[in-house]
CSV table of C-alpha atoms in Angstrom, one decimal:
chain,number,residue,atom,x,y,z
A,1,UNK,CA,0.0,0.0,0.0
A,2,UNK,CA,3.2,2.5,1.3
A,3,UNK,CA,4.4,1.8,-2.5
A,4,UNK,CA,1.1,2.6,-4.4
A,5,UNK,CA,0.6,5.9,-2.7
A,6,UNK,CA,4.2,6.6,-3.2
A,7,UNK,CA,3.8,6.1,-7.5
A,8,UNK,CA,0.9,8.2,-7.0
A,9,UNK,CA,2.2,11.0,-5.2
A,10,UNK,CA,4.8,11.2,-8.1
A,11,UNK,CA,2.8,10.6,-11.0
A,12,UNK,CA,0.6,14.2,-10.1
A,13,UNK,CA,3.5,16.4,-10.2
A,14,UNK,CA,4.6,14.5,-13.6
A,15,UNK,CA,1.4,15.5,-15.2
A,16,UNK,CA,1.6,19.4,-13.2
A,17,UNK,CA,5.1,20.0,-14.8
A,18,UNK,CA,3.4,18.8,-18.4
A,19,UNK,CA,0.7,21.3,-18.3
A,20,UNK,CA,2.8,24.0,-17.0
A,21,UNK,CA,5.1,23.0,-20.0
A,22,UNK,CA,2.4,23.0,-22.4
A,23,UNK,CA,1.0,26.5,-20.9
A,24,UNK,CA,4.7,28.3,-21.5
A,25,UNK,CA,5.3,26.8,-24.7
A,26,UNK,CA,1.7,28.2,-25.8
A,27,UNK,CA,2.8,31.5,-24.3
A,28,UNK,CA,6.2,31.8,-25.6
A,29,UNK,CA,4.4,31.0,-29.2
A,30,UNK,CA,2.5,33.8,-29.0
A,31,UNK,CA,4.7,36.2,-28.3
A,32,UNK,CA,7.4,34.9,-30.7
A,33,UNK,CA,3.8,35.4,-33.7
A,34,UNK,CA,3.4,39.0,-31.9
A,35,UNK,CA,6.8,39.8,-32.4
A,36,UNK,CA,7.3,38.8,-35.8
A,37,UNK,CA,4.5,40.6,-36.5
A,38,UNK,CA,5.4,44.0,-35.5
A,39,UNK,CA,8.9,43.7,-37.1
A,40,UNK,CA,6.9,43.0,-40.1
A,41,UNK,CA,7.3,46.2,-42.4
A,42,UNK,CA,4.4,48.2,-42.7
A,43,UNK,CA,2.7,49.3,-46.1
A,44,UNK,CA,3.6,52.6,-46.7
A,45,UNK,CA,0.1,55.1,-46.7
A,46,UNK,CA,-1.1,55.6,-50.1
A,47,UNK,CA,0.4,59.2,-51.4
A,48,UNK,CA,-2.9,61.1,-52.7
A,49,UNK,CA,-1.3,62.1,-56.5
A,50,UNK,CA,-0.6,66.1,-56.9
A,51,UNK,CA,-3.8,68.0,-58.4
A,52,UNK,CA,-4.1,68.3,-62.3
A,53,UNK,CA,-1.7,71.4,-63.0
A,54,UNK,CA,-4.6,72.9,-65.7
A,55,UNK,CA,-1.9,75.6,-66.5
A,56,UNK,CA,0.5,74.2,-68.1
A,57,UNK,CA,0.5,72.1,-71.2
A,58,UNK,CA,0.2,72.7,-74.6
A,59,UNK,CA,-2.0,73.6,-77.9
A,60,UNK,CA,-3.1,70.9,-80.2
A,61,UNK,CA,-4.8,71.3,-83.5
A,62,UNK,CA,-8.1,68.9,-83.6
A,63,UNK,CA,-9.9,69.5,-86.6
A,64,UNK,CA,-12.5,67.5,-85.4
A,65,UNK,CA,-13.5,69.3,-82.2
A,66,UNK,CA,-16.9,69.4,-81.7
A,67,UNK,CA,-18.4,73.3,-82.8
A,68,UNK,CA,-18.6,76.1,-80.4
A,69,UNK,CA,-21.5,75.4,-77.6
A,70,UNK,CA,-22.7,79.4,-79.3
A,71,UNK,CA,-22.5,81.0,-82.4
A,72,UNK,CA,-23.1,84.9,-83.3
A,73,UNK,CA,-26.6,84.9,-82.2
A,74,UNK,CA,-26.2,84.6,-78.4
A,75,UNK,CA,-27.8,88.0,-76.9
A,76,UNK,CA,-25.1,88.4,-74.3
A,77,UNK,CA,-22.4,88.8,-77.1
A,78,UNK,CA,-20.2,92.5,-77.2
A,79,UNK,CA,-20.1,93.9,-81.1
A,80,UNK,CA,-16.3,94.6,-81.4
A,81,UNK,CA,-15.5,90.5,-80.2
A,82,UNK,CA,-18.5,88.7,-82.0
A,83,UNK,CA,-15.7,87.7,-84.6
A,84,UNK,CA,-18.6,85.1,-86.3
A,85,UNK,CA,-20.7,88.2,-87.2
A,86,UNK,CA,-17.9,90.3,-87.9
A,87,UNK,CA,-16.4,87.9,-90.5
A,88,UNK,CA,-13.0,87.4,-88.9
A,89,UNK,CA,-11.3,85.2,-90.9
A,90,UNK,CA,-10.0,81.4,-89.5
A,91,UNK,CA,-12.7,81.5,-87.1
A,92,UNK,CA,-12.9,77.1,-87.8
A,93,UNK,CA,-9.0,76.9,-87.8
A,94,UNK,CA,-9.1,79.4,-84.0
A,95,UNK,CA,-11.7,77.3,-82.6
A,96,UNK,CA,-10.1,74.0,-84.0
A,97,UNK,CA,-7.0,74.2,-81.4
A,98,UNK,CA,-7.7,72.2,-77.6
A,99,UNK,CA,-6.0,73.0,-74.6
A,100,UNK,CA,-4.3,69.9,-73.4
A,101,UNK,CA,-2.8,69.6,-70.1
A,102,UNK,CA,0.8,68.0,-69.5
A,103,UNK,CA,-0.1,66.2,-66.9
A,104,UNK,CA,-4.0,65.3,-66.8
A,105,UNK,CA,-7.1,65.6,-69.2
A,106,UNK,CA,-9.3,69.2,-69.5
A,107,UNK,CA,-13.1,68.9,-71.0
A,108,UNK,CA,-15.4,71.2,-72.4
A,109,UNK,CA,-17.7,72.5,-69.4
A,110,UNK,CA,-21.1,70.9,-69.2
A,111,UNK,CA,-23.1,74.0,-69.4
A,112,UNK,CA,-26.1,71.7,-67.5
A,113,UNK,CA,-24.2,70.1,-64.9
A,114,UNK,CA,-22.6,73.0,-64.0
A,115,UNK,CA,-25.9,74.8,-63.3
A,116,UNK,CA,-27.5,72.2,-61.7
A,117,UNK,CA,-23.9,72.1,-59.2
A,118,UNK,CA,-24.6,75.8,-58.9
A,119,UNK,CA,-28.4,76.4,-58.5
A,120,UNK,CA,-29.7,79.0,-56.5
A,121,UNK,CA,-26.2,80.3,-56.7
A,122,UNK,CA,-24.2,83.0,-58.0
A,123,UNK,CA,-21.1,83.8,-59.7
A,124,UNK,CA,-19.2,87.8,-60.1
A,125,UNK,CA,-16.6,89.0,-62.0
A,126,UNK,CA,-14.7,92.0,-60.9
A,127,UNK,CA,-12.1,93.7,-63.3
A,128,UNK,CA,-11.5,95.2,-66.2
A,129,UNK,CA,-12.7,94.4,-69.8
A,130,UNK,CA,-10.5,91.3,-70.0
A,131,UNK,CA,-12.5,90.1,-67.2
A,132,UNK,CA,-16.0,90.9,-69.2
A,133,UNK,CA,-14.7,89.0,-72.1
A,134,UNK,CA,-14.4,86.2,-69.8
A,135,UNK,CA,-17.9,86.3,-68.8
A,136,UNK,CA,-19.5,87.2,-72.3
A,137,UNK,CA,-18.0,83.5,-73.0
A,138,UNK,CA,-19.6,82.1,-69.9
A,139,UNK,CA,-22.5,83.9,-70.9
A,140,UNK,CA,-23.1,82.4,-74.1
A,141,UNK,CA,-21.8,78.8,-73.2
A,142,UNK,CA,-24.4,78.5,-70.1
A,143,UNK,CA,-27.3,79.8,-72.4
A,144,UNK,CA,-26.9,76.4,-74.0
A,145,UNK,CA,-28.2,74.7,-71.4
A,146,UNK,CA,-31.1,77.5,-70.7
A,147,UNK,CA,-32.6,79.0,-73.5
A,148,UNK,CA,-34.6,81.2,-71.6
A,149,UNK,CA,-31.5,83.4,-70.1
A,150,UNK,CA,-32.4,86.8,-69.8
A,151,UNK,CA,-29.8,90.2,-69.1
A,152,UNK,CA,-29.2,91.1,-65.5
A,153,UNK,CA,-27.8,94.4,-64.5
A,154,UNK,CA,-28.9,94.6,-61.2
A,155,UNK,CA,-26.7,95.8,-58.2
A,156,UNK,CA,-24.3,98.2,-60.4
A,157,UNK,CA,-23.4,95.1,-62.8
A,158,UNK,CA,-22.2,96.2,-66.2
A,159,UNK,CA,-23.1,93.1,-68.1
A,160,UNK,CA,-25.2,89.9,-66.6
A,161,UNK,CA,-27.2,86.9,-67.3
A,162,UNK,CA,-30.5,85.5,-64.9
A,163,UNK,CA,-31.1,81.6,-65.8
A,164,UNK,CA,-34.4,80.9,-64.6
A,165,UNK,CA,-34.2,77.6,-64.7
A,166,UNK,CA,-31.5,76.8,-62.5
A,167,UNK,CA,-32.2,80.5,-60.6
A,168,UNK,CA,-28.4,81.1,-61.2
A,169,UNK,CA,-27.0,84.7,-62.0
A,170,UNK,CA,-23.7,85.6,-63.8
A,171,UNK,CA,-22.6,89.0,-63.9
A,172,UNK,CA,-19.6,91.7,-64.3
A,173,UNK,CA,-18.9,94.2,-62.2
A,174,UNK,CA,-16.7,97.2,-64.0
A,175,UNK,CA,-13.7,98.2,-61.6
A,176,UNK,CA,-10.6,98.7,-63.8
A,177,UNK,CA,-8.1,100.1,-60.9
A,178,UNK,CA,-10.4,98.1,-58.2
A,179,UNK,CA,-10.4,101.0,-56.0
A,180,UNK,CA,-12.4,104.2,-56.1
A,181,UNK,CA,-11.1,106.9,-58.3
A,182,UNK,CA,-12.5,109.8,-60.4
A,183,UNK,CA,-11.3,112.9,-62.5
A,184,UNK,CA,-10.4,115.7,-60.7
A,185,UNK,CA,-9.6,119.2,-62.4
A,186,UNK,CA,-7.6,121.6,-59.9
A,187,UNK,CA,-8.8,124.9,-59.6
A,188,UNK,CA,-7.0,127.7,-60.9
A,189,UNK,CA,-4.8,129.2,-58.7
A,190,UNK,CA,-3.9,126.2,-56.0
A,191,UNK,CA,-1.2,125.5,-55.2
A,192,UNK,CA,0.1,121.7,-56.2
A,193,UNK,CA,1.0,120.5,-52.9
A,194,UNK,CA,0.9,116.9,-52.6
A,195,UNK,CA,0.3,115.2,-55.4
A,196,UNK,CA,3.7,115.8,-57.5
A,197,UNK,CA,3.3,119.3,-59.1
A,198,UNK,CA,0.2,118.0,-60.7
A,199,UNK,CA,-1.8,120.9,-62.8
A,200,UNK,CA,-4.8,120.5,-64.6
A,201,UNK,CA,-7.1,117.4,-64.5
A,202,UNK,CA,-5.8,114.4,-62.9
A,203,UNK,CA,-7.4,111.1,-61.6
A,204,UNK,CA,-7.7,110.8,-57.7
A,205,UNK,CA,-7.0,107.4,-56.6
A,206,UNK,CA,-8.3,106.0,-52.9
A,207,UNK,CA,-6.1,103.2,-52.3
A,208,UNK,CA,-8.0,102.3,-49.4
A,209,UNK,CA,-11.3,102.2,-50.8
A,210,UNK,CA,-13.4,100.1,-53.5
A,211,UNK,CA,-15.0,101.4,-56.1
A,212,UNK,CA,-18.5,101.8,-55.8
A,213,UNK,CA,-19.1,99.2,-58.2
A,214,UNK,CA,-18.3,96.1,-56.3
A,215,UNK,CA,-18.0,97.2,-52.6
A,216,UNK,CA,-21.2,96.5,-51.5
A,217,UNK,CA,-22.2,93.5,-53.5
A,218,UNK,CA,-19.7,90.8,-53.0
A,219,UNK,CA,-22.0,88.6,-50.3
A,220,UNK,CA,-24.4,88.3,-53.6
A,221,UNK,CA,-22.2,85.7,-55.1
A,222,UNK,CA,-21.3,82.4,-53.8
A,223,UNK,CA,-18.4,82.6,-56.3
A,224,UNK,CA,-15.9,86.2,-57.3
A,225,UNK,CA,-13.2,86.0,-59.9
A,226,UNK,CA,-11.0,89.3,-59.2
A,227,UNK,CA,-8.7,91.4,-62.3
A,228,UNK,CA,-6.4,94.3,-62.3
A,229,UNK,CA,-3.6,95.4,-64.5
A,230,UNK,CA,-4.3,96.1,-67.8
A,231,UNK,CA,-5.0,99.9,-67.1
A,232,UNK,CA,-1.8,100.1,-65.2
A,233,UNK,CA,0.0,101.9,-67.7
A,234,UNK,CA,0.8,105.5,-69.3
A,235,UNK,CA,-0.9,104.5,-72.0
A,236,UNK,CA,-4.1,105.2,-70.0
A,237,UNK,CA,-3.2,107.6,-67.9
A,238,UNK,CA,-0.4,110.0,-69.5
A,239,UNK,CA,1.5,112.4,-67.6
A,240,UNK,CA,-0.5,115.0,-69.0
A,241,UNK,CA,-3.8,113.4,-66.5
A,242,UNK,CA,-1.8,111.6,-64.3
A,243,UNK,CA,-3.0,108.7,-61.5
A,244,UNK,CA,-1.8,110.8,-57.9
A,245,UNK,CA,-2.6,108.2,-54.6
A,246,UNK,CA,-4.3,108.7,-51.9
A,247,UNK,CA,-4.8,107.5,-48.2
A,248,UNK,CA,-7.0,108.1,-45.5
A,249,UNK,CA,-8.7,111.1,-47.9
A,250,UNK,CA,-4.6,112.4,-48.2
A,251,UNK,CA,-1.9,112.6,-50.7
A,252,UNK,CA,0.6,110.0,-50.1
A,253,UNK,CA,4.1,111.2,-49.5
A,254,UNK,CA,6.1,111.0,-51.2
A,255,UNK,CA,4.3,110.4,-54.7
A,256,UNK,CA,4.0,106.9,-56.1
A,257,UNK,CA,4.6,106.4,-59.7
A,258,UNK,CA,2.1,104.1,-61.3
A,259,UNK,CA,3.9,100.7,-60.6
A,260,UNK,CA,4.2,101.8,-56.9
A,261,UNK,CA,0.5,102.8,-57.0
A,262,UNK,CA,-0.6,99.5,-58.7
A,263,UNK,CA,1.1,97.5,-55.2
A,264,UNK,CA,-0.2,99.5,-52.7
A,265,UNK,CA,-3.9,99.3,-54.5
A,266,UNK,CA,-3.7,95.8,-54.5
A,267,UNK,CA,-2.7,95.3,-51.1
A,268,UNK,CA,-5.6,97.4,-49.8
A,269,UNK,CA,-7.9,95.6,-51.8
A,270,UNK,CA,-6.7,92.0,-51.0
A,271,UNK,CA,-6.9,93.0,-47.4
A,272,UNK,CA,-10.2,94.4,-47.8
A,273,UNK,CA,-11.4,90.7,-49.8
A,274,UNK,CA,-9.8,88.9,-47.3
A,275,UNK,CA,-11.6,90.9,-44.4
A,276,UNK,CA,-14.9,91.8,-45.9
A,277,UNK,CA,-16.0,88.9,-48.6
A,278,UNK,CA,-17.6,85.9,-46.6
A,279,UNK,CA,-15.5,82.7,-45.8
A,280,UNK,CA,-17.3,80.7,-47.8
A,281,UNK,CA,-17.3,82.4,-51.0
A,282,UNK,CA,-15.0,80.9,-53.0
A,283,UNK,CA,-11.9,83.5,-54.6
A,284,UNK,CA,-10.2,83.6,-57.7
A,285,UNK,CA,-7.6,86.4,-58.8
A,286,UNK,CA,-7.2,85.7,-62.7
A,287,UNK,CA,-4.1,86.8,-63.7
A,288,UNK,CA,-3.0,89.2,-67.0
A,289,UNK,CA,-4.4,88.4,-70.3
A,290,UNK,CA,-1.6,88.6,-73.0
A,291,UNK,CA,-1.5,91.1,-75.4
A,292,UNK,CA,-0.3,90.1,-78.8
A,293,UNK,CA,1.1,93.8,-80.3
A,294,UNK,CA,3.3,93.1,-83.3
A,295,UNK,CA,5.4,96.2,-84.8
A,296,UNK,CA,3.9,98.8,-82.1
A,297,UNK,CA,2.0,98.9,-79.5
A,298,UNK,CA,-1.8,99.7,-79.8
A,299,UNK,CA,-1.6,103.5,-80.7
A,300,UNK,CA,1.3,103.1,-83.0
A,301,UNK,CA,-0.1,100.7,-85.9
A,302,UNK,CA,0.8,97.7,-83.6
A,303,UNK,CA,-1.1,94.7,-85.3
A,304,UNK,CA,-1.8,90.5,-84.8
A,305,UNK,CA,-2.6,89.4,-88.5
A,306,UNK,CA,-0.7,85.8,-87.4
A,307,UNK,CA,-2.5,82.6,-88.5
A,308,UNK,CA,-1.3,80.3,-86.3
A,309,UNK,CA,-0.3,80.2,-82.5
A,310,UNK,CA,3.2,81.1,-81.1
A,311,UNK,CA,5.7,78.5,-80.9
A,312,UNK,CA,7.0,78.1,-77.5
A,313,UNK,CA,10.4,78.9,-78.2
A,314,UNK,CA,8.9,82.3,-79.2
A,315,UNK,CA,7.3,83.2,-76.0
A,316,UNK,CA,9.9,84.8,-74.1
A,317,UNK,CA,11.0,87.1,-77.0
A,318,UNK,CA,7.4,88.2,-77.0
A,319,UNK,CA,6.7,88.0,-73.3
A,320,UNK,CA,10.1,88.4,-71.2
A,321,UNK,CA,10.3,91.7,-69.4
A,322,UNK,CA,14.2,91.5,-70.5
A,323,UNK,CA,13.2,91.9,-73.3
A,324,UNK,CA,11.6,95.0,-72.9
A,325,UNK,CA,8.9,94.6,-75.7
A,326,UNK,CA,5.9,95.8,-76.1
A,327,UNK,CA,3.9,93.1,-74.1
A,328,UNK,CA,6.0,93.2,-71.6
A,329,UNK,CA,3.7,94.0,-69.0
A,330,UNK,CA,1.8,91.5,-68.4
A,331,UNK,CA,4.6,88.9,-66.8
A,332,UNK,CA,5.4,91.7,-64.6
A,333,UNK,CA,2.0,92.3,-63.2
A,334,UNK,CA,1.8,88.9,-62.7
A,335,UNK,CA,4.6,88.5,-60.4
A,336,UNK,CA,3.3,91.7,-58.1
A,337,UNK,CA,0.0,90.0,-57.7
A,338,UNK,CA,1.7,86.2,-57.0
A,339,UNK,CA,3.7,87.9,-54.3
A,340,UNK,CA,0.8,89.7,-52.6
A,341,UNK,CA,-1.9,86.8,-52.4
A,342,UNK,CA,0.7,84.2,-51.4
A,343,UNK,CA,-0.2,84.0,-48.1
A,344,UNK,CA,-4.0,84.5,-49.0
A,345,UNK,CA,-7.4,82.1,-49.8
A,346,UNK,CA,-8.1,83.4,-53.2
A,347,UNK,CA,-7.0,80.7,-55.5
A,348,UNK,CA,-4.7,82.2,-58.6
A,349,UNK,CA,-6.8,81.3,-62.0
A,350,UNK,CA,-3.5,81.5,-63.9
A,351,UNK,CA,-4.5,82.0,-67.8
A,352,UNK,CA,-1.4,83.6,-69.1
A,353,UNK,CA,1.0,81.3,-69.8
A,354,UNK,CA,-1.7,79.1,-72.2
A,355,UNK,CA,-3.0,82.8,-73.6
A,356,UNK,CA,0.5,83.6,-74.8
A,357,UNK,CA,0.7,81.2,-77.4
A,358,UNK,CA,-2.1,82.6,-79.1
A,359,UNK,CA,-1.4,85.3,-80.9
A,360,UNK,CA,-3.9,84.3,-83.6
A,361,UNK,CA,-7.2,84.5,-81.8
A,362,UNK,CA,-7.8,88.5,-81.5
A,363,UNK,CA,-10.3,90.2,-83.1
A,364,UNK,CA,-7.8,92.4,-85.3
A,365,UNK,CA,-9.2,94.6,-87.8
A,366,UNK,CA,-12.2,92.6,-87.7
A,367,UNK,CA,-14.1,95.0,-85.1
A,368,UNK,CA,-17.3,95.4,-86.3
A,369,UNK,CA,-17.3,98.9,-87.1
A,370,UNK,CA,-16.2,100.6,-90.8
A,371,UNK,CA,-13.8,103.2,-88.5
A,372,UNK,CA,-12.7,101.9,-85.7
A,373,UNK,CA,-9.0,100.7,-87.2
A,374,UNK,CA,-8.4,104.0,-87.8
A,375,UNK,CA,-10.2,105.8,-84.8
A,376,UNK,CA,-8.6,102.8,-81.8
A,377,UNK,CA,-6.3,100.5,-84.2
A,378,UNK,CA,-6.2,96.9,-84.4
A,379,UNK,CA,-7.7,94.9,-81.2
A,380,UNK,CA,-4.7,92.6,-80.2
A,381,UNK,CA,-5.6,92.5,-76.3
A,382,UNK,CA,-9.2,91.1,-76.4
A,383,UNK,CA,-10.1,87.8,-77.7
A,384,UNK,CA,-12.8,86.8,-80.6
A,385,UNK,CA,-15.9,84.8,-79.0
A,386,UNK,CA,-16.0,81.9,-79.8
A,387,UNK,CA,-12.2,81.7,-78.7
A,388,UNK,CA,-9.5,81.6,-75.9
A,389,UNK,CA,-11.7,82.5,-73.5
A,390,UNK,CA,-14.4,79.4,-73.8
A,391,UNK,CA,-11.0,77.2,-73.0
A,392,UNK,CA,-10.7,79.7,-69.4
A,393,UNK,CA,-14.4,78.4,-68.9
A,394,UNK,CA,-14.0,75.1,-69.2
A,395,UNK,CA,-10.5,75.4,-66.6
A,396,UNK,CA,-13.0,77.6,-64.4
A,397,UNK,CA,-15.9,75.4,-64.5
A,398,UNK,CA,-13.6,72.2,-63.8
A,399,UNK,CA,-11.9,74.2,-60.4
A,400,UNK,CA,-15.1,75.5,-59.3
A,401,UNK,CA,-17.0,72.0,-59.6
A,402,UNK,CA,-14.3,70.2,-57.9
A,403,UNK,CA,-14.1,72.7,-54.8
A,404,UNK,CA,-17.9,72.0,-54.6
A,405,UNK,CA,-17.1,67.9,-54.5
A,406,UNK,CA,-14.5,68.8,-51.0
A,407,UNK,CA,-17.4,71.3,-49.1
């Protein structure tokens, strides 16, 4: 009996030091799989690719491209750029050439869709005439998909469309300096004191204050593209009625020149969009429009009877302030405006560099009018309709729908 219990009493811890095995092996196993498995590498996150560049990219003939969504009958059209009425010639070859992106497809705008993404909304543009031969194009391409569009010049608009069907309004908003200024004469006799030994009439700019035109509409629209530059020059304003600056209702000391004038505008303005014009409407600045002067500028027989566009090798001796052509300006405008809305919301709608190629798309002497060669020269800063500006549209339309996909 003694020797039973004794194989019993060893038998139990046999079968204890088994289980205890069996228990650490399990737990060593474990950690060994829970080891290897965080010294496993880890899948890198996806990298979200870098947004279409629309900017850049080239000009491609397509002789197939579908027409122009309007012809010379839309209502919303401007005389001197209706280049279809006004028999400019190559209007098929100008409106043949596609936009094509290095880097990413661009297509036409869907005049319907884009409504529909916008009903019950609004869209401004405030600027100078480069800016209304933007949205005479939009005009006329959204009219496709609304028949029924009727003129709007409400709230100090120069030029505007109403489509009732989608209740969506597109207008322009004249403001070529952006802030307030007006022709002032000086009274005989007083003295020049301020404003740079000006006599005669000269044009008070407010560089603290928009002009009346936009200032108190901008919560109206749900979407404002901004433009300033092409009036920036002495071309406009000669020495003989010069531009003298303002601030706070006084003469700026010491007196800007026109360049110095054109910064300190635009900083007041972008401070005043920045400040004033809700959070939620989405900003655009475009930037310059390329004039395409051959042989002069504007007032001295300068002309843009080309047939084809630029080359690119071509657009720096056209373009490049270095250069010191007649075209110069725009580049330089440009960079002033990049500098200032760095460190801003309004999204740059960069048109210039695709613009520059073509030199073939103005109206030229087709204007519209017997005289008006000989009375303003040859138009070789705005753009025939249908044109250029339908492919800004379409690069419009494709940022403004996407930013609506991310609210």
């Amino acid at each position: 009996m003694e020797l039973g219990s004794r194989r019993t009493h060893t038998t139990m811890p046999s079968k204890l030091r088994s289980s205890r095995l069996l228990l650490i092996s399990l737990l060593l196993l474990f950690v060994y799989s829970t080891i290897l498995l965080l010294r496993r590498p880890t899948p890198p996150n996806p990298v979200s690719p870098p947004p279409c560049d629309l900017f850049s990219g080239r000009w491609v003939l397509h002789p197939e491209t579908p027409k122009p969504l309007y012809d010379e009958t839309c209502p919303f059209h401007r005389n001197a750029w209706n280049c279809l009425r006004n028999k400019r010639e190559n209007m098929d070859t100008i409106n043949s050439w596609r936009w094509a992106p290095d880097s990413c497809g661009l297509s036409r705008i869907d005049p319907t869709r884009f409504l529909e993404t916008m009903r019950d909304r609004n869209v401004g543009f405030v600027g100078d005439s480069l800016n209304e031969n933007f949205v005479v194009s939009l005009l006329c391409v959204l009219r496709a998909a609304d028949p029924s569009a009727v003129k709007w010049k409400k709230k100090k608009a120069w030029r505007g469309g109403y489509f009732p069907k989608f209740n969506v309004t597109v207008a322009y908003h004249r403001s070529v300096l952006l802030a307030k200024y007006k022709s002032q004469p000086r009274p005989s006799g007083e003295e020049a004191d301020g404003d740079g030994g000006v006599k005669g009439t000269y044009y008070r700019v407010d560089v603290d204050v928009p002009a009346d035109e936009w200032i108190n509409v901008t919560s109206f629209y749900d979407v404002l593209v901004f433009n300033s530059g092409h009036w920036w020059g002495y071309d406009k304003f000669p020495k003989e009625t010069p531009l003298v600056f303002y601030r706070k209702g006084k003469p700026i000391h010491p007196p800007l020149d026109i360049m110095q004038g054109f910064e300190v505008v635009l900083q007041h303005m972008v401070s005043y969009i920045q400040r004033q014009v809700p959070a939620k409407t989405l900003k655009f600045w475009r930037l310059q429009s390329p004039r395409h002067f051959y042989g002069g500028d504007w007032n001295q027989n300068g002309s843009c009877l080309l047939d084809k566009p630029l080359a690119q090798d071509q657009l720096d001796l056209w373009f490049d302030p270095r250069n010191n052509g007649v075209n110069k300006e725009a580049r330089r405008i440009n960079q002033i405006i990049k500098n200032e809305l760095q460190t801003t919301e309004i999204k740059l709608l960069d048109l210039t560099h695709l613009s520059e190629y073509r030199a073939d798309a103005h109206p030229a002497i087709w204007l519209g009018k017997q005289d008006a060669v000989a009375i303003w020269g040859q138009d070789c800063m705005h753009w025939c309709l249908p044109g250029v500006p339908d492919t800004w549209v379409d690069i419009l339309a494709e940022l403004i729908l996407s930013n609506s996909k991310t609210e």
